Short mmCIF file of C-alpha atoms and ligand atoms in Angstrom, two decimals:
data_model
loop_
_atom_site.label_atom_id
_atom_site.label_comp_id
_atom_site.label_asym_id
_atom_site.label_seq_id
_atom_site.Cartn_x
_atom_site.Cartn_y
_atom_site.Cartn_z
CA UNK A 1 0.00 0.00 0.00
CA UNK A 2 1.36 3.42 -0.88
CA UNK A 3 1.38 6.05 1.82
CA UNK A 4 -1.36 8.65 1.33
CA UNK A 5 0.11 11.90 -0.01
CA UNK A 6 -0.61 14.93 2.13
CA UNK A 7 -2.90 17.47 0.48
CA UNK A 8 -0.88 20.61 -0.31
CA UNK A 9 -2.17 23.72 1.38
CA UNK A 10 -1.88 27.47 1.02
CA UNK A 11 -2.39 30.25 3.54
CA UNK A 12 -3.79 33.10 1.46
CA UNK A 13 -3.46 36.61 2.87
CA UNK A 14 -5.84 39.02 1.14
CA UNK A 15 -4.74 42.64 1.43
CA UNK A 16 -6.72 45.79 0.76
CA UNK A 17 -6.70 46.43 -2.95
CA UNK A 18 -9.29 46.47 -5.70
CA UNK A 19 -7.55 43.37 -7.10
CA UNK A 20 -8.86 41.41 -4.10
CA UNK A 21 -11.69 40.19 -6.32
CA UNK A 22 -9.10 38.16 -8.27
CA UNK A 23 -8.24 36.32 -5.07
CA UNK A 24 -11.78 34.92 -4.94
CA UNK A 25 -11.16 33.34 -8.33
CA UNK A 26 -7.76 32.11 -7.09
CA UNK A 27 -9.43 30.30 -4.17
CA UNK A 28 -11.84 28.65 -6.61
CA UNK A 29 -8.95 27.48 -8.81
CA UNK A 30 -6.99 26.14 -5.83
CA UNK A 31 -9.97 24.26 -4.45
CA UNK A 32 -10.59 22.80 -7.91
CA UNK A 33 -7.01 21.49 -7.91
CA UNK A 34 -7.51 20.00 -4.45
CA UNK A 35 -5.15 22.46 -2.82
CA UNK A 36 -6.34 23.44 0.65
CA UNK A 37 -6.80 27.19 1.26
CA UNK A 38 -7.06 28.95 4.57
CA UNK A 39 -7.59 32.69 4.28
CA UNK A 40 -6.56 35.74 6.25
CA UNK A 41 -8.30 39.01 5.49
CA UNK A 42 -6.76 42.34 6.48
CA UNK A 43 -8.88 45.19 7.77
CA UNK A 44 -8.39 47.03 4.45
CA UNK A 45 -9.04 43.82 2.50
CA UNK A 46 -12.46 43.50 4.15
CA UNK A 47 -13.43 46.80 2.46
CA UNK A 48 -13.11 45.06 -0.91
CA UNK A 49 -14.27 41.47 -0.33
CA UNK A 50 -16.32 40.04 2.51
CA UNK A 51 -15.29 37.31 4.94
CA UNK A 52 -18.42 35.49 3.86
CA UNK A 53 -17.23 35.23 0.24
CA UNK A 54 -13.84 33.90 1.37
CA UNK A 55 -15.38 31.41 3.79
CA UNK A 56 -17.91 30.17 1.24
CA UNK A 57 -15.29 29.65 -1.47
CA UNK A 58 -12.54 28.20 0.74
CA UNK A 59 -14.86 26.11 2.89
CA UNK A 60 -12.83 27.27 5.89
CA UNK A 61 -13.02 29.82 8.64
CA UNK A 62 -11.55 33.22 7.75
CA UNK A 63 -8.98 34.72 10.14
CA UNK A 64 -9.05 38.49 10.61
CA UNK A 65 -8.01 39.51 14.08
CA UNK A 66 -4.69 39.11 15.86
CA UNK A 67 -6.34 39.60 19.22
CA UNK A 68 -9.41 37.41 18.71
CA UNK A 69 -9.89 35.32 21.80
CA UNK A 70 -11.81 32.61 19.97
CA UNK A 71 -9.33 32.37 17.08
CA UNK A 72 -6.36 32.29 19.45
CA UNK A 73 -7.82 29.45 21.48
CA UNK A 74 -8.80 27.48 18.35
CA UNK A 75 -5.57 28.13 16.46
CA UNK A 76 -2.91 30.54 17.69
CA UNK A 77 -1.36 32.90 15.15
CA UNK A 78 2.01 31.13 15.31
CA UNK A 79 0.35 27.82 14.50
CA UNK A 80 -1.65 29.51 11.71
CA UNK A 81 1.58 30.89 10.22
CA UNK A 82 3.03 27.37 10.05
CA UNK A 83 -0.14 25.51 9.09
CA UNK A 84 0.24 25.66 5.28
CA UNK A 85 3.02 24.63 2.88
CA UNK A 86 3.08 28.00 1.19
CA UNK A 87 1.97 31.51 2.15
CA UNK A 88 0.48 33.57 -0.69
CA UNK A 89 -0.14 37.31 -0.36
CA UNK A 90 -2.61 38.54 -2.98
CA UNK A 91 -3.11 41.41 -3.30
CA UNK A 92 0.20 42.36 -1.69
CA UNK A 93 -0.33 46.07 -1.09
CA UNK A 94 2.42 48.67 -0.67
CA UNK A 95 1.53 48.74 3.02
CA UNK A 96 1.84 44.97 3.50
CA UNK A 97 5.17 44.92 1.64
CA UNK A 98 6.48 47.83 3.72
CA UNK A 99 5.48 46.12 6.96
CA UNK A 100 7.04 42.84 5.91
CA UNK A 101 10.25 44.53 4.71
CA UNK A 102 10.66 46.16 8.11
CA UNK A 103 9.53 43.20 10.18
CA UNK A 104 6.53 45.01 11.62
CA UNK A 105 3.90 42.84 13.28
CA UNK A 106 0.99 45.04 14.24
CA UNK A 107 -1.89 43.11 12.75
CA UNK A 108 -2.65 39.48 11.95
CA UNK A 109 -1.31 39.50 8.34
CA UNK A 110 2.03 41.17 9.15
CA UNK A 111 2.49 39.02 12.26
CA UNK A 112 1.93 35.86 10.22
CA UNK A 113 4.46 37.00 7.61
CA UNK A 114 7.03 37.57 10.34
CA UNK A 115 6.28 34.34 12.20
CA UNK A 116 6.01 32.04 9.22
CA UNK A 117 8.72 29.49 8.49
CA UNK A 118 7.23 28.73 5.06
CA UNK A 119 8.06 30.15 1.61
CA UNK A 120 6.07 33.29 0.78
CA UNK A 121 4.81 34.21 -2.68
CA UNK A 122 3.53 37.77 -3.07
CA UNK A 123 1.45 39.23 -5.90
CA UNK A 124 1.90 42.99 -5.58
CA UNK A 125 -0.98 45.25 -6.60
CA UNK A 126 -0.93 49.01 -6.36
CA UNK A 127 -0.96 52.26 -8.29
CA UNK A 128 2.02 52.69 -10.64
CA UNK A 129 3.44 55.66 -8.67
CA UNK A 130 3.28 53.65 -5.48
CA UNK A 131 5.01 50.69 -7.16
CA UNK A 132 7.72 52.94 -8.60
CA UNK A 133 8.25 54.94 -5.44
CA UNK A 134 11.82 54.46 -4.12
CA UNK A 135 10.40 53.25 -0.81
CA UNK A 136 8.50 50.40 -2.52
CA UNK A 137 11.52 49.64 -4.74
CA UNK A 138 13.63 49.31 -1.59
CA UNK A 139 11.05 47.16 0.20
CA UNK A 140 10.62 44.92 -2.82
CA UNK A 141 14.38 44.40 -3.21
CA UNK A 142 14.80 43.79 0.51
CA UNK A 143 12.01 41.20 0.58
CA UNK A 144 13.44 39.46 -2.49
CA UNK A 145 16.83 39.20 -0.77
CA UNK A 146 15.08 37.93 2.35
CA UNK A 147 13.70 35.10 0.24
CA UNK A 148 10.16 36.30 -0.60
CA UNK A 149 9.10 35.33 -4.11
CA UNK A 150 7.12 37.61 -6.36
CA UNK A 151 4.74 37.25 -9.23
CA UNK A 152 4.03 40.43 -11.18
CA UNK A 153 2.88 43.12 -11.04
CA UNK A 154 2.15 43.72 -14.70
CA UNK A 155 1.86 46.76 -16.85
CA UNK A 156 -1.59 47.84 -17.93
CA UNK A 157 -4.56 50.11 -17.27
CA UNK A 158 -5.45 50.44 -13.61
CA UNK A 159 -8.65 50.84 -11.68
CA UNK A 160 -7.59 54.42 -10.80
CA UNK A 161 -7.47 55.35 -14.50
CA UNK A 162 -3.67 55.48 -14.77
CA UNK A 163 -1.47 53.19 -16.85
CA UNK A 164 1.71 51.41 -15.81
CA UNK A 165 3.19 48.70 -13.63
CA UNK A 166 1.08 47.77 -10.65
CA UNK A 167 -1.68 45.51 -11.96
CA UNK A 168 -1.85 42.33 -9.97
CA UNK A 169 -1.05 39.12 -11.84
CA UNK A 170 -4.17 37.25 -12.96
CA UNK A 171 -5.60 34.52 -10.74
CA UNK A 172 -4.63 31.88 -13.31
CA UNK A 173 -1.01 33.08 -13.30
CA UNK A 174 -0.78 33.00 -9.51
CA UNK A 175 -2.43 29.59 -9.59
CA UNK A 176 0.21 28.38 -12.10
CA UNK A 177 3.02 29.77 -9.92
CA UNK A 178 1.58 27.92 -6.93
CA UNK A 179 1.38 24.79 -9.06
CA UNK A 180 5.04 25.23 -10.00
CA UNK A 181 5.91 25.65 -6.35
CA UNK A 182 4.31 22.33 -5.48
CA UNK A 183 6.08 20.71 -8.43
CA UNK A 184 9.38 22.44 -7.55
CA UNK A 185 12.47 20.84 -8.90
CA UNK A 186 10.63 18.90 -11.51
CA UNK A 187 12.42 20.45 -14.46
CA UNK A 188 9.91 21.86 -16.89
CA UNK A 189 7.67 23.03 -14.08
CA UNK A 190 10.49 24.74 -12.17
CA UNK A 191 10.69 28.47 -11.48
CA UNK A 192 13.33 28.95 -14.17
CA UNK A 193 11.67 26.86 -16.88
CA UNK A 194 12.35 28.42 -20.27
CA UNK A 195 15.22 30.55 -18.91
CA UNK A 196 18.87 30.23 -19.84
CA UNK A 197 21.51 30.54 -17.14
CA UNK A 198 25.27 30.79 -17.76
CA UNK A 199 27.55 30.12 -14.80
CA UNK A 200 31.34 30.28 -14.47
CA UNK A 201 33.02 28.08 -11.87
CA UNK A 202 36.37 26.96 -10.56
CA UNK A 203 39.79 28.56 -10.91
CA UNK A 204 41.62 29.40 -14.10
CA UNK A 205 45.11 28.18 -14.91
CA UNK A 206 47.38 30.76 -16.45
CA UNK A 207 50.31 29.11 -18.20
CA UNK A 208 53.86 30.19 -17.39
CA UNK A 209 55.30 27.67 -19.81
CA UNK A 210 54.00 24.30 -21.12
CA UNK A 211 54.36 22.62 -17.68
CA UNK A 212 53.86 25.39 -15.11
CA UNK A 213 50.91 27.59 -14.37
CA UNK A 214 49.51 30.15 -11.95
CA UNK A 215 46.35 28.94 -10.17
CA UNK A 216 44.30 29.47 -7.01
CA UNK A 217 42.55 27.32 -4.41
CA UNK A 218 39.00 27.45 -5.83
CA UNK A 219 37.43 23.97 -5.87
CA UNK A 220 34.49 24.90 -8.11
CA UNK A 221 32.07 23.27 -5.64
CA UNK A 222 29.89 26.36 -5.16
CA UNK A 223 29.59 27.08 -8.89
CA UNK A 224 28.77 23.44 -9.64
CA UNK A 225 26.12 23.45 -6.88
CA UNK A 226 24.60 26.58 -8.44
CA UNK A 227 24.53 24.87 -11.85
CA UNK A 228 22.71 21.86 -10.33
CA UNK A 229 20.23 24.13 -8.55
CA UNK A 230 19.54 26.12 -11.73
CA UNK A 231 18.99 22.88 -13.64
CA UNK A 232 16.67 21.59 -10.90
CA UNK A 233 14.70 24.84 -11.21
CA UNK A 234 14.08 24.02 -14.87
CA UNK A 235 16.65 26.33 -16.52
CA UNK A 236 18.79 25.52 -19.51
CA UNK A 237 22.24 25.72 -17.94
CA UNK A 238 25.69 26.31 -19.41
CA UNK A 239 28.53 25.82 -16.94
CA UNK A 240 31.84 27.30 -18.05
CA UNK A 241 34.27 25.51 -15.81
CA UNK A 242 37.93 26.05 -15.10
CA UNK A 243 40.09 23.00 -14.27
CA UNK A 244 38.42 21.19 -11.32
CA UNK A 245 38.08 17.66 -10.11
CA UNK A 246 34.27 17.49 -10.20
CA UNK A 247 31.89 15.44 -12.35
CA UNK A 248 29.72 17.30 -14.86
CA UNK A 249 26.26 17.89 -13.34
CA UNK A 250 23.58 15.89 -15.10
CA UNK A 251 21.62 17.78 -17.71
CA UNK A 252 24.02 20.74 -17.67
CA UNK A 253 26.04 21.75 -20.72
CA UNK A 254 29.63 21.97 -19.45
CA UNK A 255 32.34 23.86 -21.32
CA UNK A 256 35.74 23.04 -19.81
CA UNK A 257 38.39 25.71 -20.16
CA UNK A 258 41.86 26.41 -18.77
CA UNK A 259 42.71 30.09 -18.85
CA UNK A 260 40.79 33.31 -18.21
CA UNK A 261 40.93 34.15 -21.89
CA UNK A 262 39.42 30.75 -22.79
CA UNK A 263 36.74 31.32 -20.15
CA UNK A 264 35.91 34.78 -21.53
CA UNK A 265 35.58 33.35 -25.06
CA UNK A 266 33.36 30.46 -23.86
CA UNK A 267 31.10 32.88 -21.97
CA UNK A 268 30.86 35.09 -25.04
CA UNK A 269 29.83 32.07 -27.12
CA UNK A 270 27.19 31.11 -24.52
CA UNK A 271 25.33 34.43 -24.61
CA UNK A 272 22.58 35.55 -24.77
CA UNK A 273 21.15 34.32 -21.51
CA UNK A 274 18.71 35.51 -18.85
CA UNK A 275 20.98 35.13 -15.81
CA UNK A 276 24.79 35.21 -15.69
CA UNK A 277 26.44 34.06 -12.48
CA UNK A 278 30.21 34.56 -12.23
CA UNK A 279 31.24 32.15 -9.49
CA UNK A 280 34.68 31.42 -10.95
CA UNK A 281 37.83 32.59 -9.21
CA UNK A 282 39.34 33.98 -12.39
CA UNK A 283 43.05 34.77 -12.22
CA UNK A 284 43.49 38.51 -12.38
CA UNK A 285 46.84 38.29 -14.16
CA UNK A 286 48.58 36.09 -16.67
CA UNK A 287 52.17 35.87 -17.79
CA UNK A 288 52.74 38.39 -20.56
CA UNK A 289 55.08 36.33 -22.70
CA UNK A 290 54.06 33.07 -24.25
CA UNK A 291 56.91 30.71 -23.32
CA UNK A 292 56.55 28.01 -25.95
CA UNK A 293 59.22 25.85 -24.27
CA UNK A 294 59.82 24.91 -20.66
CA UNK A 295 61.83 27.67 -18.94
CA UNK A 296 65.25 26.26 -18.04
CA UNK A 297 67.31 26.89 -14.95
CA UNK A 298 70.22 28.59 -16.66
CA UNK A 299 72.29 29.53 -13.61
CA UNK A 300 71.34 33.22 -13.95
CA UNK A 301 68.74 33.08 -11.16
CA UNK A 302 64.95 32.85 -11.31
CA UNK A 303 63.19 34.25 -14.39
CA UNK A 304 61.45 37.60 -14.06
CA UNK A 305 57.84 36.97 -14.97
CA UNK A 306 56.02 40.01 -16.31
CA UNK A 307 52.29 39.83 -15.63
CA UNK A 308 49.50 41.49 -17.58
CA UNK A 309 45.85 41.84 -16.68
CA UNK A 310 43.28 39.27 -17.75
CA UNK A 311 39.91 40.23 -19.21
CA UNK A 312 37.37 40.89 -16.44
CA UNK A 313 34.57 38.58 -17.59
CA UNK A 314 32.02 39.78 -15.05
CA UNK A 315 32.58 43.47 -15.81
CA UNK A 316 32.49 42.86 -19.55
CA UNK A 317 29.20 40.94 -19.37
CA UNK A 318 27.70 43.57 -17.01
CA UNK A 319 28.59 46.44 -19.29
CA UNK A 320 27.47 44.99 -22.59
CA UNK A 321 25.15 47.15 -24.67
CA UNK A 322 23.79 44.25 -26.68
CA UNK A 323 22.65 40.98 -25.10
CA UNK A 324 23.27 42.03 -21.52
CA UNK A 325 21.67 39.32 -19.37
CA UNK A 326 18.68 40.61 -17.39
CA UNK A 327 20.43 39.66 -14.18
CA UNK A 328 24.20 39.60 -13.62
CA UNK A 329 25.54 38.14 -10.38
CA UNK A 330 29.15 38.33 -9.21
CA UNK A 331 31.02 36.87 -6.28
CA UNK A 332 33.39 38.67 -3.96
CA UNK A 333 35.81 36.50 -2.09
CA UNK A 334 37.24 38.69 0.64
CA UNK A 335 39.40 38.24 3.70
CA UNK A 336 38.50 41.57 5.34
CA UNK A 337 35.90 44.39 5.18
CA UNK A 338 33.55 41.97 3.42
CA UNK A 339 30.56 44.19 2.72
CA UNK A 340 32.54 47.35 2.03
CA UNK A 341 34.67 45.63 -0.59
CA UNK A 342 31.66 43.82 -2.08
CA UNK A 343 29.78 47.10 -2.41
CA UNK A 344 32.75 48.69 -4.20
CA UNK A 345 32.88 45.67 -6.49
CA UNK A 346 29.17 45.96 -7.27
CA UNK A 347 29.71 49.51 -8.51
CA UNK A 348 33.01 48.81 -10.28
CA UNK A 349 31.77 45.78 -12.16
CA UNK A 350 28.28 47.10 -12.90
CA UNK A 351 26.53 43.88 -11.88
CA UNK A 352 23.13 43.62 -10.16
CA UNK A 353 24.05 41.55 -7.13
CA UNK A 354 27.23 40.47 -5.38
CA UNK A 355 27.50 37.36 -3.27
CA UNK A 356 30.17 38.18 -0.72
CA UNK A 357 31.95 35.46 1.19
CA UNK A 358 34.67 35.39 3.72
CA UNK A 359 37.51 33.28 2.32
CA UNK A 360 39.98 33.84 5.15
CA UNK A 361 41.52 30.48 6.00
CA UNK A 362 39.56 30.26 9.28
CA UNK A 363 36.20 30.43 7.42
CA UNK A 364 37.03 27.22 5.50
CA UNK A 365 35.01 28.24 2.42
CA UNK A 366 37.64 27.48 -0.22
CA UNK A 367 37.39 23.78 -0.89
CA UNK A 368 34.93 23.26 1.98
CA UNK A 369 31.30 22.13 1.75
CA UNK A 370 29.71 25.07 3.51
CA UNK A 371 29.40 28.73 2.77
CA UNK A 372 28.23 31.84 4.59
CA UNK A 373 26.97 34.33 2.03
CA UNK A 374 26.15 37.99 2.33
CA UNK A 375 23.90 39.19 -0.48
CA UNK A 376 24.79 42.72 -1.54
CA UNK A 377 22.56 44.72 -3.90
CA UNK A 378 22.38 48.46 -4.58
CA UNK A 379 19.51 48.57 -2.05
CA UNK A 380 21.24 46.92 0.87
CA UNK A 381 22.76 43.74 2.17
CA UNK A 382 21.47 40.59 3.84
CA UNK A 383 23.58 38.04 5.65
CA UNK A 384 22.50 34.46 5.12
CA UNK A 385 23.26 31.85 7.74
CA UNK A 386 25.99 29.26 7.23
CA UNK A 387 24.57 26.75 4.75
CA UNK A 388 25.78 23.76 2.80
CA UNK A 389 26.96 24.84 -0.66
CA UNK A 390 23.93 23.00 -2.12
CA UNK A 391 21.46 24.80 0.17
CA UNK A 392 23.14 28.16 -0.48
CA UNK A 393 22.96 27.45 -4.24
CA UNK A 394 19.24 26.60 -4.07
CA UNK A 395 18.55 29.78 -2.12
CA UNK A 396 20.57 31.88 -4.54
CA UNK A 397 18.73 30.41 -7.51
CA UNK A 398 15.36 31.12 -5.87
CA UNK A 399 16.48 34.69 -5.23
CA UNK A 400 17.66 35.22 -8.81
CA UNK A 401 14.41 33.70 -10.13
CA UNK A 402 12.29 36.04 -8.06
CA UNK A 403 14.37 39.06 -9.07
CA UNK A 404 14.17 38.02 -12.71
CA UNK A 405 10.49 37.13 -12.78
CA UNK A 406 9.24 39.72 -10.32
CA UNK A 407 10.76 42.66 -12.15
CA UNK A 408 9.60 42.37 -15.72
CA UNK A 409 11.02 45.72 -16.69
O1 LIG B 501 37.70 41.50 -9.10
P1 LIG B 501 37.44 40.24 -8.36
O2 LIG B 501 38.20 39.08 -8.90
O3 LIG B 501 37.57 40.32 -6.89
O4 LIG B 501 35.87 39.98 -8.61
C1 LIG B 501 35.28 38.80 -8.35
C2 LIG B 501 34.14 38.55 -9.30
O5 LIG B 501 34.50 38.90 -10.61
C3 LIG B 501 33.76 37.09 -9.37
O6 LIG B 501 32.37 37.02 -9.64
C4 LIG B 501 34.57 36.57 -10.53
O7 LIG B 501 33.99 35.44 -11.13
C5 LIG B 501 34.55 37.78 -11.46
N1 LIG B 501 35.76 37.92 -12.27
C6 LIG B 501 35.68 37.72 -13.64
N2 LIG B 501 36.80 37.91 -14.41
C7 LIG B 501 37.96 38.28 -13.87
C8 LIG B 501 38.06 38.49 -12.46
C9 LIG B 501 36.93 38.29 -11.71
O8 LIG B 501 34.61 37.36 -14.15
N3 LIG B 501 39.02 38.45 -14.61
#
């Protein structure tokens, strides 16, 4: 006998926006797909749809009040925040996003968002000016780095008569995204299905002569883990790998290269793509002269090796006019002043996000199986806890997917 599969369930938070009517349709679609829905209605949300509509469609009690004695005795808010597999916020108003970005917890919806240990998918809906306001831009970017996933908003005519970004995604789209979440990792249904991701990994070897080279301690493990995670999320993945001792990830197109110049050429050949992730520890310099023969000890002392700069692959991809990937991610391996140096690198290279990690010997990142990442974007930085390189890769891929898919601009 096969074990019964648990029915997937969603906690749907309905905020106060005209788009709340779409959430009624979403509940209907979820119920039709045998996905359980428990709803939370904010005070503002109740001005647009009634608790009775939500209760009738979901077949469940509607939660509205953080301080309700009856609700708290039946199901406390902490339990409610953990009760579903996925939390969906639709409509996610500017106010709800602002509260969540700042960790406020002054009503039931914001408290649940803060207390939840489950993934959160938000469908923003607001006037175009509100969506484009720097405060909302900051909150959106902060929440994306914190791990919140977004769907929409889209461009179009709005209820207020204006035109622009701010229309909530349609119920069917949100329903599909929820479906993809429950089928996560299953290739074609993954969050990056239909997207192309190019990743560099490992060190480069810069020849001194035919037998000697300059190298570094990069193992390639993090870049390979990112390639596996991107593939698991349904992307078409090209991994441009320097010399490492790792097997090619299944389903990933691997281009093996030696030097920085080979890596730059392979990346160029792999464009265009949607996301470029430069995880390789590319050698900054190479030996200027091409020594065709092994350099001999000739009794005149060690040879003077003149070094010249290698192409900066990340900066070149970031600054392309044509075929610039929608999202460019760099890494900053630092031994001191982690965030300060990463932030300088973000500006210097022109990329969208820098993953900073401490590679001082005591951190054990180089060659190790764990990584502690700090995500640095123009809006701010977020420190992630110490994770296995696989878990860090999965989280990074989720973040890049939500940045890519949430900001269709
Ligand atoms: O300048 P730095 O090497 O510290 O920057 C690190 C980031 O830049 C990494 O993402 C690395 O993959 C990328 N990089 C590159 N080409 C270089 C040097 C670094 O793509 N020549």
